[in-house]
PDB file of C-alpha atoms in Angstrom:
ATOM      1  CA  PHE H  26      -4.746  10.567  13.363  1.00  0.00           C
ATOM      2  CA  ASP H  27      -2.142   8.202  11.457  1.00  0.00           C
ATOM      3  CA  GLY H  28      -1.933  10.984   8.937  1.00  0.00           C
ATOM      4  CA  PHE H  29      -1.592  13.954  11.591  1.00  0.00           C
ATOM      5  CA  ARG H  30       1.152  11.749  13.453  1.00  0.00           C
ATOM      6  CA  THR H  31       2.989  11.034  10.025  1.00  0.00           C
ATOM      7  CA  SER H  32       3.144  14.758   8.674  1.00  0.00           C
ATOM      8  CA  HIS H  33       4.222  15.972  11.757  1.00  0.00           C
ATOM      9  CA  GLU H  34       7.343  13.916  12.686  1.00  0.00           C
ATOM     10  CA  LEU H  35      10.598  14.105  11.392  1.00  0.00           C
ATOM     11  CA  GLN H  36      12.097  10.208  10.268  1.00  0.00           C
ATOM     12  CA  LYS H  37      15.405   9.720   8.465  1.00  0.00           C
ATOM     13  CA  ILE H  38      14.689   7.970   4.771  1.00  0.00           C
ATOM     14  CA  GLN H  39      17.024   6.491   2.185  1.00  0.00           C
ATOM     15  CA  VAL H  40      15.917   7.939  -0.932  1.00  0.00           C
ATOM     16  CA  TRP H  41      16.075   6.637  -4.687  1.00  0.00           C
ATOM     17  CA  ASP H  42      17.706   7.560  -7.408  1.00  0.00           C
ATOM     18  CA  TYR H  43      15.461   7.784 -10.391  1.00  0.00           C
ATOM     19  CA  LYS H  44      17.638   5.638 -12.712  1.00  0.00           C
ATOM     20  CA  ASP H  45      16.666   2.902  -9.346  1.00  0.00           C
ATOM     21  CA  LEU H  46      12.868   4.268  -9.647  1.00  0.00           C
ATOM     22  CA  LYS H  47      13.010   3.772 -14.042  1.00  0.00           C
ATOM     23  CA  GLN H  48      14.076  -0.019 -13.601  1.00  0.00           C
ATOM     24  CA  MET H  49      11.021  -0.616 -11.117  1.00  0.00           C
ATOM     25  CA  CYS H  50       8.600   0.517 -13.241  1.00  0.00           C
ATOM     26  CA  ASP H  51       7.843   1.096 -17.202  1.00  0.00           C
ATOM     27  CA  MET H  52       7.919   5.180 -17.733  1.00  0.00           C
ATOM     28  CA  GLU H  53       6.574   4.358 -21.146  1.00  0.00           C
ATOM     29  CA  ALA H  54       3.240   3.374 -19.495  1.00  0.00           C
ATOM     30  CA  VAL H  55       3.542   6.039 -16.280  1.00  0.00           C
ATOM     31  CA  GLU H  56       3.388   8.976 -19.653  1.00  0.00           C
ATOM     32  CA  ALA H  57       0.560   7.202 -20.944  1.00  0.00           C
ATOM     33  CA  PHE H  58      -1.610   6.574 -18.029  1.00  0.00           C
ATOM     34  CA  ARG H  59      -1.078  11.005 -17.250  1.00  0.00           C
ATOM     35  CA  ALA H  60      -2.038  11.626 -20.734  1.00  0.00           C
ATOM     36  CA  ARG H  61      -4.874  10.147 -19.818  1.00  0.00           C
ATOM     37  CA  ALA H  62      -5.402  12.704 -17.385  1.00  0.00           C
ATOM     38  CA  LEU H  63      -8.205  15.582 -16.472  1.00  0.00           C
ATOM     39  CA  SER H  64      -5.806  18.542 -17.150  1.00  0.00           C
ATOM     40  CA  PRO H  65      -7.418  22.338 -17.613  1.00  0.00           C
ATOM     41  CA  GLN H  66      -4.614  22.210 -20.337  1.00  0.00           C
ATOM     42  CA  ARG H  67      -7.687  19.744 -21.984  1.00  0.00           C
ATOM     43  CA  PRO H  68     -10.837  20.394 -20.793  1.00  0.00           C
ATOM     44  CA  GLN H  69     -12.685  17.084 -21.498  1.00  0.00           C
ATOM     45  CA  MET H  70     -16.078  15.862 -19.610  1.00  0.00           C
ATOM     46  CA  ARG H  71     -16.259  12.044 -18.635  1.00  0.00           C
ATOM     47  CA  GLY H  72     -20.063  10.579 -17.492  1.00  0.00           C
ATOM     48  CA  SER H  73     -21.382  13.583 -17.101  1.00  0.00           C
ATOM     49  CA  HIS H  74     -25.032  11.696 -18.500  1.00  0.00           C
ATOM     50  CA  GLU H  75     -25.323   8.753 -17.276  1.00  0.00           C
ATOM     51  CA  ASN H  76     -28.063   7.368 -16.084  1.00  0.00           C
ATOM     52  CA  GLY H  77     -27.764   5.440 -13.362  1.00  0.00           C
ATOM     53  CA  ASP H  78     -28.408   1.501 -15.108  1.00  0.00           C
ATOM     54  CA  ILE H  79     -25.043   2.517 -16.977  1.00  0.00           C
ATOM     55  CA  PHE H  80     -23.600   4.353 -14.293  1.00  0.00           C
ATOM     56  CA  PHE H  81     -23.257   0.675 -12.482  1.00  0.00           C
ATOM     57  CA  GLN H  82     -22.492  -1.464 -15.585  1.00  0.00           C
ATOM     58  CA  ASN H  83     -19.371   1.721 -16.021  1.00  0.00           C
ATOM     59  CA  ARG H  84     -18.849   0.689 -11.934  1.00  0.00           C
ATOM     60  CA  GLU H  85     -18.976  -3.073 -12.337  1.00  0.00           C
ATOM     61  CA  ALA H  86     -16.940  -2.673 -15.551  1.00  0.00           C
ATOM     62  CA  SER H  87     -13.716  -1.207 -14.214  1.00  0.00           C
ATOM     63  CA  ASN H  88     -13.634  -4.265 -11.313  1.00  0.00           C
ATOM     64  CA  GLN H  89     -11.257  -6.134 -13.059  1.00  0.00           C
ATOM     65  CA  TYR H  90      -8.693  -2.933 -12.842  1.00  0.00           C
ATOM     66  CA  TYR H  91      -9.198  -2.995  -8.545  1.00  0.00           C
ATOM     67  CA  GLU H  92      -8.894  -7.046  -8.360  1.00  0.00           C
ATOM     68  CA  ALA H  93      -6.166  -6.873 -10.246  1.00  0.00           C
ATOM     69  CA  VAL H  94      -4.541  -4.293  -7.441  1.00  0.00           C
ATOM     70  CA  PRO H  95      -3.025  -6.742  -5.382  1.00  0.00           C
ATOM     71  CA  GLY H  96      -1.135  -8.842  -7.473  1.00  0.00           C
ATOM     72  CA  ILE H  97       0.456  -5.814  -9.488  1.00  0.00           C
ATOM     73  CA  VAL H  98       1.257  -4.446  -6.226  1.00  0.00           C
ATOM     74  CA  GLU H  99       2.972  -8.169  -5.069  1.00  0.00           C
ATOM     75  CA  ASN H 100       5.069  -8.127  -8.052  1.00  0.00           C
ATOM     76  CA  TYR H 101       6.751  -4.638  -7.032  1.00  0.00           C
ATOM     77  CA  MET H 102       6.671  -5.472  -3.256  1.00  0.00           C
ATOM     78  CA  ARG H 103       9.436  -8.657  -4.859  1.00  0.00           C
ATOM     79  CA  LYS H 104      11.419  -6.158  -6.667  1.00  0.00           C
ATOM     80  CA  ILE H 105      11.717  -3.386  -3.688  1.00  0.00           C
ATOM     81  CA  ASN H 106      12.238  -6.375  -1.866  1.00  0.00           C
ATOM     82  CA  LYS H 107      15.126  -8.123  -4.090  1.00  0.00           C
ATOM     83  CA  LYS H 108      16.319  -4.024  -4.363  1.00  0.00           C
ATOM     84  CA  LEU H 109      16.938  -3.201  -0.429  1.00  0.00           C
ATOM     85  CA  GLY H 110      16.705  -6.670   0.830  1.00  0.00           C
ATOM     86  CA  THR H 111      13.229  -6.213   2.769  1.00  0.00           C
ATOM     87  CA  ASP H 112      10.809  -8.600   2.836  1.00  0.00           C
ATOM     88  CA  TYR H 113       7.483  -6.464   2.990  1.00  0.00           C
ATOM     89  CA  GLN H 114       3.964  -8.647   1.506  1.00  0.00           C
ATOM     90  CA  LEU H 115       0.970  -7.348   1.649  1.00  0.00           C
ATOM     91  CA  PHE H 116       0.173  -8.183   4.771  1.00  0.00           C
ATOM     92  CA  ASN H 117       3.595  -9.484   6.872  1.00  0.00           C
ATOM     93  CA  TYR H 118       3.428 -10.857  10.330  1.00  0.00           C
ATOM     94  CA  TYR H 119       5.305  -9.719  13.695  1.00  0.00           C
ATOM     95  CA  GLY H 120       5.167 -11.588  17.288  1.00  0.00           C
ATOM     96  CA  ALA H 121       5.406 -14.990  18.970  1.00  0.00           C
ATOM     97  CA  PRO H 122       4.289 -18.050  16.247  1.00  0.00           C
ATOM     98  CA  ASP H 123       2.263 -19.605  18.780  1.00  0.00           C
ATOM     99  CA  ALA H 124       0.291 -15.999  19.315  1.00  0.00           C
ATOM    100  CA  ASP H 125      -3.008 -16.221  21.584  1.00  0.00           C
ATOM    101  CA  ARG H 126      -3.852 -13.006  20.894  1.00  0.00           C
ATOM    102  CA  VAL H 127      -3.442 -11.354  17.364  1.00  0.00           C
ATOM    103  CA  ILE H 128      -3.530  -7.443  16.597  1.00  0.00           C
ATOM    104  CA  VAL H 129      -4.449  -6.405  13.102  1.00  0.00           C
ATOM    105  CA  ALA H 130      -3.111  -3.087  12.452  1.00  0.00           C
ATOM    106  CA  MET H 131      -1.732  -0.760   9.459  1.00  0.00           C
ATOM    107  CA  GLY H 132       0.237   2.728   9.184  1.00  0.00           C
ATOM    108  CA  SER H 133       1.984   4.322  11.639  1.00  0.00           C
ATOM    109  CA  ILE H 134       1.127   2.817  14.591  1.00  0.00           C
ATOM    110  CA  CYS H 135       2.459  -1.141  13.840  1.00  0.00           C
ATOM    111  CA  ASP H 136       6.226   0.538  15.103  1.00  0.00           C
ATOM    112  CA  VAL H 137       4.764   1.092  18.629  1.00  0.00           C
ATOM    113  CA  THR H 138       2.499  -2.111  18.284  1.00  0.00           C
ATOM    114  CA  GLU H 139       5.797  -4.517  17.733  1.00  0.00           C
ATOM    115  CA  GLU H 140       7.378  -2.414  20.905  1.00  0.00           C
ATOM    116  CA  VAL H 141       4.332  -3.288  22.782  1.00  0.00           C
ATOM    117  CA  ILE H 142       4.603  -6.913  21.332  1.00  0.00           C
ATOM    118  CA  ASP H 143       8.274  -7.014  22.116  1.00  0.00           C
ATOM    119  CA  TYR H 144       7.501  -6.637  25.728  1.00  0.00           C
ATOM    120  CA  LEU H 145       4.378  -8.259  26.154  1.00  0.00           C
ATOM    121  CA  ASN H 146       6.035 -11.699  25.066  1.00  0.00           C
ATOM    122  CA  ALA H 147       9.336 -11.137  26.929  1.00  0.00           C
ATOM    123  CA  ASN H 148       6.928 -11.301  30.019  1.00  0.00           C
ATOM    124  CA  GLY H 149       5.522 -14.231  29.203  1.00  0.00           C
ATOM    125  CA  ALA H 150       2.300 -13.470  26.723  1.00  0.00           C
ATOM    126  CA  LYS H 151       1.746 -14.700  23.311  1.00  0.00           C
ATOM    127  CA  VAL H 152       0.878 -11.915  21.230  1.00  0.00           C
ATOM    128  CA  GLY H 153       1.256 -11.275  17.712  1.00  0.00           C
ATOM    129  CA  LEU H 154       0.418  -8.643  15.261  1.00  0.00           C
ATOM    130  CA  ILE H 155      -0.463  -9.040  11.118  1.00  0.00           C
ATOM    131  CA  LYS H 156       0.644  -5.124   9.524  1.00  0.00           C
ATOM    132  CA  VAL H 157      -1.473  -4.751   7.102  1.00  0.00           C
ATOM    133  CA  ARG H 158       0.069  -3.187   3.899  1.00  0.00           C
ATOM    134  CA  LEU H 159      -2.657  -3.760   1.180  1.00  0.00           C
ATOM    135  CA  TYR H 160      -5.826  -2.365   2.463  1.00  0.00           C
ATOM    136  CA  ARG H 161      -8.965  -1.825  -0.408  1.00  0.00           C
TER     137      ARG H 161
END
């Protein structure tokens, strides 16, 4: 339900100027990525004639890119944290430092969970939250 809830609510946001966004990433790399995308203006076929063995080799060859994602995301999180004064990590902890119960969550439920944790901890519980910011 996270997608429905998020798409049907109003929140105040702070929009970045494109010049600030351009400082965050290599725009030439973005354009090169877009140029490789599938497009009706440049039709092409990919992977249309593969047996299982070749398909598996291609899947394995792509693993290096997936394995690099956490480091890349952390790098951009550092840049964003520096710019906005935030502390986004791949996983953030919220709650009692000596928690005996921990909730693991991601998405918009984390805001509600923080309120519940504040209430529970104020009433003697020891509860924490691990916010997952990068999954898979």
